[in-house]
Amino acid sequence: QYLNYMSDIARFNLGYSLAKFPTRVIDIIGPALPWTISLLTVATVMAFLLGSLLGGLIAWDGAPPILRFLLPPLFTFSAIPYYLLGLILIYLFAFKLKWFPLTGGSQILTMPSVSFSYLLELIYHSILPALSIVLASIGFWALSMRGMMITVEGEDYVTLAEAKGLPSGRVFLWYAMRNALLPQTTALALSLGTILSGSLLVEIMFGYPGIGSALFIAITGFDYFVIYGIVFMIVVTIALATLILDLIYPLLDPRIRYQES
């Protein structure tokens, strides 16, 4: 029985939905998974890159002093939960100003042929969910990068690069930022679970047709097989993302090579 169970898991045969029998669990998760992966990938990469760049500039001596005034907002954003920030964005930009839709991933229920107008529709509906994830995450990455840059600025190789008369921008990017990004990348791999759990709450808040909304429907409908399948897919997704980050780590750190000596 255990071997049959492991065989089904390996083939992503997660059983049938109790609430929507005879629909298979994978048929419920499959359409929702691309929505979550695309939203989470774009928002996480944007928050990581913008936060790291902003934190590096705040700590860099040659950066404009006005950037230091961004520290209080960054502290504030890093302390606000994903769902609360999502509620604020919905109230301001969707309910009051009516600049963005309140819920949904697109106004078109069924996916038409790929077109530029449909792509714009998807982007338009994903701006607020992505913005809530970015704003809630960017403070953490900026503050973390600021601490790393303060440490890196005192290293001998940075002092040597400045003594050689290299341009300040080159010293910042290729000597300070590149080395400060190494622990940031490690922190990104370790925080993927937290980011994903926050994005699921954001999807529920915005009615976004991803894994979060599917999980909410399954929980309220006591659909245990779907809940189990979604948790399993979340674990697999985090494991694959961590593996990818581990494989690209040598591109950032030349001292690490995955080969025999």
PDB file of C-alpha atoms in Angstrom:
ATOM      1  CA  GLN A   1       0.000   0.000   0.000  1.00  0.00           C
ATOM      2  CA  TYR A   2       2.853   2.373   0.833  1.00  0.00           C
ATOM      3  CA  LEU A   3       4.588   1.612  -2.472  1.00  0.00           C
ATOM      4  CA  ASN A   4       1.357   2.305  -4.351  1.00  0.00           C
ATOM      5  CA  TYR A   5       1.028   5.574  -2.442  1.00  0.00           C
ATOM      6  CA  MET A   6       4.584   6.663  -3.333  1.00  0.00           C
ATOM      7  CA  SER A   7       4.000   5.643  -6.951  1.00  0.00           C
ATOM      8  CA  ASP A   8       0.889   7.822  -7.117  1.00  0.00           C
ATOM      9  CA  ILE A   9       2.779  10.737  -5.551  1.00  0.00           C
ATOM     10  CA  ALA A  10       5.583  10.406  -8.111  1.00  0.00           C
ATOM     11  CA  ARG A  11       2.993  10.542 -10.921  1.00  0.00           C
ATOM     12  CA  PHE A  12       1.128  13.458  -9.250  1.00  0.00           C
ATOM     13  CA  ASN A  13      -1.924  11.253  -8.854  1.00  0.00           C
ATOM     14  CA  LEU A  14      -3.377  12.997  -5.795  1.00  0.00           C
ATOM     15  CA  GLY A  15      -6.809  11.419  -5.861  1.00  0.00           C
ATOM     16  CA  TYR A  16     -10.235  12.966  -6.387  1.00  0.00           C
ATOM     17  CA  SER A  17     -11.879  16.043  -4.948  1.00  0.00           C
ATOM     18  CA  LEU A  18     -14.508  15.338  -2.310  1.00  0.00           C
ATOM     19  CA  ALA A  19     -16.470  18.508  -3.055  1.00  0.00           C
ATOM     20  CA  LYS A  20     -16.260  18.274  -6.859  1.00  0.00           C
ATOM     21  CA  PHE A  21     -16.205  14.514  -7.414  1.00  0.00           C
ATOM     22  CA  PRO A  22     -15.229  13.022  -9.857  1.00  0.00           C
ATOM     23  CA  THR A  23     -12.853  15.906 -10.638  1.00  0.00           C
ATOM     24  CA  ARG A  24      -9.229  14.938  -9.997  1.00  0.00           C
ATOM     25  CA  VAL A  25      -7.212  17.014  -7.532  1.00  0.00           C
ATOM     26  CA  ILE A  26      -4.498  17.710 -10.087  1.00  0.00           C
ATOM     27  CA  ASP A  27      -7.153  19.137 -12.433  1.00  0.00           C
ATOM     28  CA  ILE A  28      -8.037  21.693  -9.740  1.00  0.00           C
ATOM     29  CA  ILE A  29      -4.440  22.565  -8.849  1.00  0.00           C
ATOM     30  CA  GLY A  30      -3.093  22.573 -12.416  1.00  0.00           C
ATOM     31  CA  PRO A  31      -4.952  25.653 -13.727  1.00  0.00           C
ATOM     32  CA  ALA A  32      -4.250  27.618 -10.514  1.00  0.00           C
ATOM     33  CA  LEU A  33      -0.529  26.872 -10.263  1.00  0.00           C
ATOM     34  CA  PRO A  34       0.671  29.061 -13.199  1.00  0.00           C
ATOM     35  CA  TRP A  35      -1.145  32.083 -11.735  1.00  0.00           C
ATOM     36  CA  THR A  36       0.662  31.724  -8.407  1.00  0.00           C
ATOM     37  CA  ILE A  37       4.068  30.951  -9.918  1.00  0.00           C
ATOM     38  CA  SER A  38       3.958  33.907 -12.317  1.00  0.00           C
ATOM     39  CA  LEU A  39       2.737  36.359  -9.652  1.00  0.00           C
ATOM     40  CA  LEU A  40       5.175  35.145  -7.014  1.00  0.00           C
ATOM     41  CA  THR A  41       8.174  35.016  -9.364  1.00  0.00           C
ATOM     42  CA  VAL A  42       7.722  38.545 -10.707  1.00  0.00           C
ATOM     43  CA  ALA A  43       6.921  40.082  -7.305  1.00  0.00           C
ATOM     44  CA  THR A  44       9.738  38.288  -5.473  1.00  0.00           C
ATOM     45  CA  VAL A  45      12.384  39.130  -8.079  1.00  0.00           C
ATOM     46  CA  MET A  46      11.278  42.771  -8.164  1.00  0.00           C
ATOM     47  CA  ALA A  47      11.269  43.074  -4.364  1.00  0.00           C
ATOM     48  CA  PHE A  48      14.650  41.357  -4.070  1.00  0.00           C
ATOM     49  CA  LEU A  49      16.390  43.427  -6.757  1.00  0.00           C
ATOM     50  CA  LEU A  50      14.829  46.785  -5.845  1.00  0.00           C
ATOM     51  CA  GLY A  51      15.258  46.222  -2.116  1.00  0.00           C
ATOM     52  CA  SER A  52      18.877  45.120  -2.482  1.00  0.00           C
ATOM     53  CA  LEU A  53      19.718  48.055  -4.756  1.00  0.00           C
ATOM     54  CA  LEU A  54      17.956  50.524  -2.476  1.00  0.00           C
ATOM     55  CA  GLY A  55      19.620  49.147   0.652  1.00  0.00           C
ATOM     56  CA  GLY A  56      23.021  49.218  -1.023  1.00  0.00           C
ATOM     57  CA  LEU A  57      22.590  52.826  -2.113  1.00  0.00           C
ATOM     58  CA  ILE A  58      21.433  53.913   1.352  1.00  0.00           C
ATOM     59  CA  ALA A  59      24.605  52.477   2.904  1.00  0.00           C
ATOM     60  CA  TRP A  60      26.970  53.676   0.142  1.00  0.00           C
ATOM     61  CA  ASP A  61      28.890  56.844   0.982  1.00  0.00           C
ATOM     62  CA  GLY A  62      28.741  58.171  -2.572  1.00  0.00           C
ATOM     63  CA  ALA A  63      24.945  57.895  -2.872  1.00  0.00           C
ATOM     64  CA  PRO A  64      22.664  60.967  -2.679  1.00  0.00           C
ATOM     65  CA  PRO A  65      21.920  61.826   0.987  1.00  0.00           C
ATOM     66  CA  ILE A  66      18.187  62.093   0.221  1.00  0.00           C
ATOM     67  CA  LEU A  67      18.028  58.293  -0.030  1.00  0.00           C
ATOM     68  CA  ARG A  68      18.557  58.045   3.727  1.00  0.00           C
ATOM     69  CA  PHE A  69      15.100  59.540   4.241  1.00  0.00           C
ATOM     70  CA  LEU A  70      13.708  56.295   2.812  1.00  0.00           C
ATOM     71  CA  LEU A  71      14.699  54.352   5.923  1.00  0.00           C
ATOM     72  CA  PRO A  72      11.549  55.158   7.991  1.00  0.00           C
ATOM     73  CA  PRO A  73       9.143  54.098   5.187  1.00  0.00           C
ATOM     74  CA  LEU A  74      11.159  50.913   4.682  1.00  0.00           C
ATOM     75  CA  PHE A  75      10.944  50.106   8.391  1.00  0.00           C
ATOM     76  CA  THR A  76       7.189  50.702   8.226  1.00  0.00           C
ATOM     77  CA  PHE A  77       6.583  48.537   5.150  1.00  0.00           C
ATOM     78  CA  SER A  78       8.684  45.680   6.528  1.00  0.00           C
ATOM     79  CA  ALA A  79       6.464  45.562   9.643  1.00  0.00           C
ATOM     80  CA  ILE A  80       3.097  45.490   7.817  1.00  0.00           C
ATOM     81  CA  PRO A  81       1.675  41.996   7.103  1.00  0.00           C
ATOM     82  CA  TYR A  82       0.892  41.049   3.509  1.00  0.00           C
ATOM     83  CA  TYR A  83      -2.856  40.842   4.009  1.00  0.00           C
ATOM     84  CA  LEU A  84      -3.108  44.208   5.803  1.00  0.00           C
ATOM     85  CA  LEU A  85      -1.137  45.931   3.066  1.00  0.00           C
ATOM     86  CA  GLY A  86      -3.402  44.249   0.520  1.00  0.00           C
ATOM     87  CA  LEU A  87      -6.484  45.624   2.290  1.00  0.00           C
ATOM     88  CA  ILE A  88      -5.015  49.137   2.260  1.00  0.00           C
ATOM     89  CA  LEU A  89      -4.242  48.937  -1.466  1.00  0.00           C
ATOM     90  CA  ILE A  90      -7.713  47.579  -2.259  1.00  0.00           C
ATOM     91  CA  TYR A  91      -9.386  50.385  -0.308  1.00  0.00           C
ATOM     92  CA  LEU A  92      -7.265  53.181  -1.787  1.00  0.00           C
ATOM     93  CA  PHE A  93      -6.706  52.207  -5.412  1.00  0.00           C
ATOM     94  CA  ALA A  94      -9.614  49.862  -6.168  1.00  0.00           C
ATOM     95  CA  PHE A  95     -12.506  51.051  -3.985  1.00  0.00           C
ATOM     96  CA  LYS A  96     -11.890  54.806  -3.604  1.00  0.00           C
ATOM     97  CA  LEU A  97      -9.904  55.786  -6.707  1.00  0.00           C
ATOM     98  CA  LYS A  98     -11.178  52.893  -8.889  1.00  0.00           C
ATOM     99  CA  TRP A  99      -7.870  52.726 -10.763  1.00  0.00           C
ATOM    100  CA  PHE A 100      -7.661  48.934 -10.540  1.00  0.00           C
ATOM    101  CA  PRO A 101     -10.164  46.051 -10.287  1.00  0.00           C
ATOM    102  CA  LEU A 102     -11.212  44.817  -6.865  1.00  0.00           C
ATOM    103  CA  THR A 103     -10.797  41.095  -7.523  1.00  0.00           C
ATOM    104  CA  GLY A 104      -9.979  38.499 -10.149  1.00  0.00           C
ATOM    105  CA  GLY A 105      -7.137  37.689 -12.506  1.00  0.00           C
ATOM    106  CA  SER A 106      -8.847  38.946 -15.663  1.00  0.00           C
ATOM    107  CA  GLN A 107     -12.291  39.932 -16.892  1.00  0.00           C
ATOM    108  CA  ILE A 108     -12.196  37.037 -19.353  1.00  0.00           C
ATOM    109  CA  LEU A 109     -13.221  33.805 -17.636  1.00  0.00           C
ATOM    110  CA  THR A 110     -11.730  31.452 -20.221  1.00  0.00           C
ATOM    111  CA  MET A 111      -8.255  31.977 -21.630  1.00  0.00           C
ATOM    112  CA  PRO A 112      -8.453  33.079 -25.277  1.00  0.00           C
ATOM    113  CA  SER A 113      -5.688  32.824 -27.818  1.00  0.00           C
ATOM    114  CA  VAL A 114      -2.544  34.576 -26.634  1.00  0.00           C
ATOM    115  CA  SER A 115      -2.713  38.225 -27.635  1.00  0.00           C
ATOM    116  CA  PHE A 116      -1.232  41.533 -26.556  1.00  0.00           C
ATOM    117  CA  SER A 117      -4.592  42.800 -25.267  1.00  0.00           C
ATOM    118  CA  TYR A 118      -5.062  39.698 -23.095  1.00  0.00           C
ATOM    119  CA  LEU A 119      -1.523  40.094 -21.740  1.00  0.00           C
ATOM    120  CA  LEU A 120      -2.292  43.698 -20.789  1.00  0.00           C
ATOM    121  CA  GLU A 121      -5.482  42.472 -19.097  1.00  0.00           C
ATOM    122  CA  LEU A 122      -3.474  40.005 -16.993  1.00  0.00           C
ATOM    123  CA  ILE A 123      -0.904  42.655 -16.046  1.00  0.00           C
ATOM    124  CA  TYR A 124      -3.657  45.143 -15.154  1.00  0.00           C
ATOM    125  CA  HIS A 125      -5.305  42.683 -12.744  1.00  0.00           C
ATOM    126  CA  SER A 126      -2.004  41.570 -11.190  1.00  0.00           C
ATOM    127  CA  ILE A 127      -0.596  45.031 -10.392  1.00  0.00           C
ATOM    128  CA  LEU A 128      -2.206  45.403  -6.957  1.00  0.00           C
ATOM    129  CA  PRO A 129      -1.481  41.818  -5.754  1.00  0.00           C
ATOM    130  CA  ALA A 130       2.118  42.097  -6.953  1.00  0.00           C
ATOM    131  CA  LEU A 131       2.489  45.571  -5.440  1.00  0.00           C
ATOM    132  CA  SER A 132       1.331  44.360  -2.030  1.00  0.00           C
ATOM    133  CA  ILE A 133       3.930  41.555  -2.082  1.00  0.00           C
ATOM    134  CA  VAL A 134       6.682  43.902  -3.277  1.00  0.00           C
ATOM    135  CA  LEU A 135       5.940  46.612  -0.695  1.00  0.00           C
ATOM    136  CA  ALA A 136       5.715  44.086   2.141  1.00  0.00           C
ATOM    137  CA  SER A 137       9.025  42.454   1.148  1.00  0.00           C
ATOM    138  CA  ILE A 138      11.162  45.320  -0.126  1.00  0.00           C
ATOM    139  CA  GLY A 139      11.798  46.737   3.348  1.00  0.00           C
ATOM    140  CA  PHE A 140      13.286  43.478   4.607  1.00  0.00           C
ATOM    141  CA  TRP A 141      15.653  43.169   1.646  1.00  0.00           C
ATOM    142  CA  ALA A 142      16.676  46.839   1.805  1.00  0.00           C
ATOM    143  CA  LEU A 143      17.439  46.765   5.528  1.00  0.00           C
ATOM    144  CA  SER A 144      19.294  43.471   5.201  1.00  0.00           C
ATOM    145  CA  MET A 145      21.338  44.761   2.264  1.00  0.00           C
ATOM    146  CA  ARG A 146      22.142  47.967   4.129  1.00  0.00           C
ATOM    147  CA  GLY A 147      23.696  45.957   6.951  1.00  0.00           C
ATOM    148  CA  MET A 148      25.700  43.855   4.502  1.00  0.00           C
ATOM    149  CA  MET A 149      26.962  46.906   2.610  1.00  0.00           C
ATOM    150  CA  ILE A 150      28.122  48.631   5.798  1.00  0.00           C
ATOM    151  CA  THR A 151      30.240  45.559   6.520  1.00  0.00           C
ATOM    152  CA  VAL A 152      31.536  45.199   2.954  1.00  0.00           C
ATOM    153  CA  GLU A 153      32.548  48.865   2.672  1.00  0.00           C
ATOM    154  CA  GLY A 154      35.262  48.295   5.261  1.00  0.00           C
ATOM    155  CA  GLU A 155      36.819  45.343   3.423  1.00  0.00           C
ATOM    156  CA  ASP A 156      40.336  45.612   2.001  1.00  0.00           C
ATOM    157  CA  TYR A 157      39.324  44.855  -1.598  1.00  0.00           C
ATOM    158  CA  VAL A 158      36.912  47.804  -1.624  1.00  0.00           C
ATOM    159  CA  THR A 159      39.594  50.097  -0.203  1.00  0.00           C
ATOM    160  CA  LEU A 160      42.065  48.827  -2.831  1.00  0.00           C
ATOM    161  CA  ALA A 161      39.590  49.440  -5.657  1.00  0.00           C
ATOM    162  CA  GLU A 162      39.046  52.996  -4.449  1.00  0.00           C
ATOM    163  CA  ALA A 163      42.811  53.527  -4.093  1.00  0.00           C
ATOM    164  CA  LYS A 164      43.276  52.457  -7.728  1.00  0.00           C
ATOM    165  CA  GLY A 165      41.019  55.324  -8.743  1.00  0.00           C
ATOM    166  CA  LEU A 166      38.221  53.183 -10.163  1.00  0.00           C
ATOM    167  CA  PRO A 167      34.906  54.982 -10.784  1.00  0.00           C
ATOM    168  CA  SER A 168      32.591  55.018  -7.784  1.00  0.00           C
ATOM    169  CA  GLY A 169      29.814  53.292  -9.737  1.00  0.00           C
ATOM    170  CA  ARG A 170      32.091  50.411 -10.711  1.00  0.00           C
ATOM    171  CA  VAL A 171      33.335  49.976  -7.149  1.00  0.00           C
ATOM    172  CA  PHE A 172      29.739  49.987  -5.932  1.00  0.00           C
ATOM    173  CA  LEU A 173      28.424  47.414  -8.420  1.00  0.00           C
ATOM    174  CA  TRP A 174      31.340  45.043  -9.010  1.00  0.00           C
ATOM    175  CA  TYR A 175      33.150  45.125  -5.676  1.00  0.00           C
ATOM    176  CA  ALA A 176      30.660  46.032  -2.948  1.00  0.00           C
ATOM    177  CA  MET A 177      27.231  44.977  -4.266  1.00  0.00           C
ATOM    178  CA  ARG A 178      28.381  41.709  -5.804  1.00  0.00           C
ATOM    179  CA  ASN A 179      29.890  40.473  -2.544  1.00  0.00           C
ATOM    180  CA  ALA A 180      27.074  41.794  -0.376  1.00  0.00           C
ATOM    181  CA  LEU A 181      24.549  39.896  -2.529  1.00  0.00           C
ATOM    182  CA  LEU A 182      25.951  36.503  -1.503  1.00  0.00           C
ATOM    183  CA  PRO A 183      24.284  36.325   1.940  1.00  0.00           C
ATOM    184  CA  GLN A 184      21.216  37.997   0.429  1.00  0.00           C
ATOM    185  CA  THR A 185      20.827  35.115  -2.015  1.00  0.00           C
ATOM    186  CA  THR A 186      21.116  32.617   0.830  1.00  0.00           C
ATOM    187  CA  ALA A 187      18.453  34.528   2.765  1.00  0.00           C
ATOM    188  CA  LEU A 188      16.199  34.478  -0.312  1.00  0.00           C
ATOM    189  CA  ALA A 189      16.356  30.684  -0.458  1.00  0.00           C
ATOM    190  CA  LEU A 190      15.545  30.416   3.250  1.00  0.00           C
ATOM    191  CA  SER A 191      12.636  32.873   3.104  1.00  0.00           C
ATOM    192  CA  LEU A 192      10.785  31.359   0.133  1.00  0.00           C
ATOM    193  CA  GLY A 193       8.353  29.567   2.431  1.00  0.00           C
ATOM    194  CA  THR A 194       7.415  32.793   4.219  1.00  0.00           C
ATOM    195  CA  ILE A 195       7.046  34.683   0.939  1.00  0.00           C
ATOM    196  CA  LEU A 196       4.841  31.946  -0.532  1.00  0.00           C
ATOM    197  CA  SER A 197       2.589  31.815   2.532  1.00  0.00           C
ATOM    198  CA  GLY A 198       2.181  35.590   2.355  1.00  0.00           C
ATOM    199  CA  SER A 199       1.364  35.460  -1.348  1.00  0.00           C
ATOM    200  CA  LEU A 200      -1.359  32.874  -0.690  1.00  0.00           C
ATOM    201  CA  LEU A 201      -3.038  35.323   1.703  1.00  0.00           C
ATOM    202  CA  VAL A 202      -2.722  38.070  -0.904  1.00  0.00           C
ATOM    203  CA  GLU A 203      -4.428  35.847  -3.493  1.00  0.00           C
ATOM    204  CA  ILE A 204      -7.313  35.236  -1.103  1.00  0.00           C
ATOM    205  CA  MET A 205      -7.639  38.968  -0.393  1.00  0.00           C
ATOM    206  CA  PHE A 206      -7.736  39.885  -4.097  1.00  0.00           C
ATOM    207  CA  GLY A 207      -9.712  36.849  -5.276  1.00  0.00           C
ATOM    208  CA  TYR A 208      -6.759  36.033  -7.540  1.00  0.00           C
ATOM    209  CA  PRO A 209      -7.286  32.653  -9.268  1.00  0.00           C
ATOM    210  CA  GLY A 210      -4.155  31.024  -7.876  1.00  0.00           C
ATOM    211  CA  ILE A 211      -3.258  28.359  -5.340  1.00  0.00           C
ATOM    212  CA  GLY A 212      -4.277  30.599  -2.433  1.00  0.00           C
ATOM    213  CA  SER A 213      -7.862  30.950  -3.638  1.00  0.00           C
ATOM    214  CA  ALA A 214      -8.052  27.221  -4.407  1.00  0.00           C
ATOM    215  CA  LEU A 215      -6.781  26.435  -0.904  1.00  0.00           C
ATOM    216  CA  PHE A 216      -9.331  28.787   0.678  1.00  0.00           C
ATOM    217  CA  ILE A 217     -12.186  27.146  -1.236  1.00  0.00           C
ATOM    218  CA  ALA A 218     -10.916  23.684  -0.266  1.00  0.00           C
ATOM    219  CA  ILE A 219     -10.650  24.601   3.435  1.00  0.00           C
ATOM    220  CA  THR A 220     -14.125  26.131   3.603  1.00  0.00           C
ATOM    221  CA  GLY A 221     -15.533  23.112   1.736  1.00  0.00           C
ATOM    222  CA  PHE A 222     -13.648  20.513   3.843  1.00  0.00           C
ATOM    223  CA  ASP A 223     -12.079  19.150   0.662  1.00  0.00           C
ATOM    224  CA  TYR A 224      -9.228  17.327   2.389  1.00  0.00           C
ATOM    225  CA  PHE A 225      -7.666  15.732  -0.694  1.00  0.00           C
ATOM    226  CA  VAL A 226      -7.371  19.106  -2.422  1.00  0.00           C
ATOM    227  CA  ILE A 227      -5.829  20.616   0.736  1.00  0.00           C
ATOM    228  CA  TYR A 228      -3.328  17.772   0.881  1.00  0.00           C
ATOM    229  CA  GLY A 229      -2.526  18.141  -2.820  1.00  0.00           C
ATOM    230  CA  ILE A 230      -1.987  21.907  -2.566  1.00  0.00           C
ATOM    231  CA  VAL A 231       0.324  21.523   0.443  1.00  0.00           C
ATOM    232  CA  PHE A 232       2.275  18.859  -1.454  1.00  0.00           C
ATOM    233  CA  MET A 233       2.625  21.102  -4.519  1.00  0.00           C
ATOM    234  CA  ILE A 234       3.761  24.007  -2.315  1.00  0.00           C
ATOM    235  CA  VAL A 235       6.498  21.826  -0.816  1.00  0.00           C
ATOM    236  CA  VAL A 236       7.617  20.688  -4.280  1.00  0.00           C
ATOM    237  CA  THR A 237       7.624  24.263  -5.609  1.00  0.00           C
ATOM    238  CA  ILE A 238       9.716  25.573  -2.705  1.00  0.00           C
ATOM    239  CA  ALA A 239      12.148  22.660  -3.062  1.00  0.00           C
ATOM    240  CA  LEU A 240      12.599  23.306  -6.801  1.00  0.00           C
ATOM    241  CA  ALA A 241      13.051  27.049  -6.270  1.00  0.00           C
ATOM    242  CA  THR A 242      15.651  26.420  -3.563  1.00  0.00           C
ATOM    243  CA  LEU A 243      17.476  23.991  -5.869  1.00  0.00           C
ATOM    244  CA  ILE A 244      17.540  26.564  -8.679  1.00  0.00           C
ATOM    245  CA  LEU A 245      18.963  29.211  -6.336  1.00  0.00           C
ATOM    246  CA  ASP A 246      21.574  26.735  -5.141  1.00  0.00           C
ATOM    247  CA  LEU A 247      22.598  25.956  -8.725  1.00  0.00           C
ATOM    248  CA  ILE A 248      23.000  29.609  -9.738  1.00  0.00           C
ATOM    249  CA  TYR A 249      24.964  30.478  -6.585  1.00  0.00           C
ATOM    250  CA  PRO A 250      28.350  29.756  -8.275  1.00  0.00           C
ATOM    251  CA  LEU A 251      27.558  32.501 -10.805  1.00  0.00           C
ATOM    252  CA  LEU A 252      27.651  34.990  -7.921  1.00  0.00           C
ATOM    253  CA  ASP A 253      30.492  33.438  -5.930  1.00  0.00           C
ATOM    254  CA  PRO A 254      33.483  32.307  -8.070  1.00  0.00           C
ATOM    255  CA  ARG A 255      34.925  30.424  -5.089  1.00  0.00           C
ATOM    256  CA  ILE A 256      32.168  27.802  -5.354  1.00  0.00           C
ATOM    257  CA  ARG A 257      32.243  25.247  -8.148  1.00  0.00           C
ATOM    258  CA  TYR A 258      30.143  22.084  -8.466  1.00  0.00           C
ATOM    259  CA  GLN A 259      32.871  19.828  -9.810  1.00  0.00           C
ATOM    260  CA  GLU A 260      35.517  17.429  -8.588  1.00  0.00           C
ATOM    261  CA  SER A 261      38.839  18.923  -7.566  1.00  0.00           C
TER     262      SER A 261
END
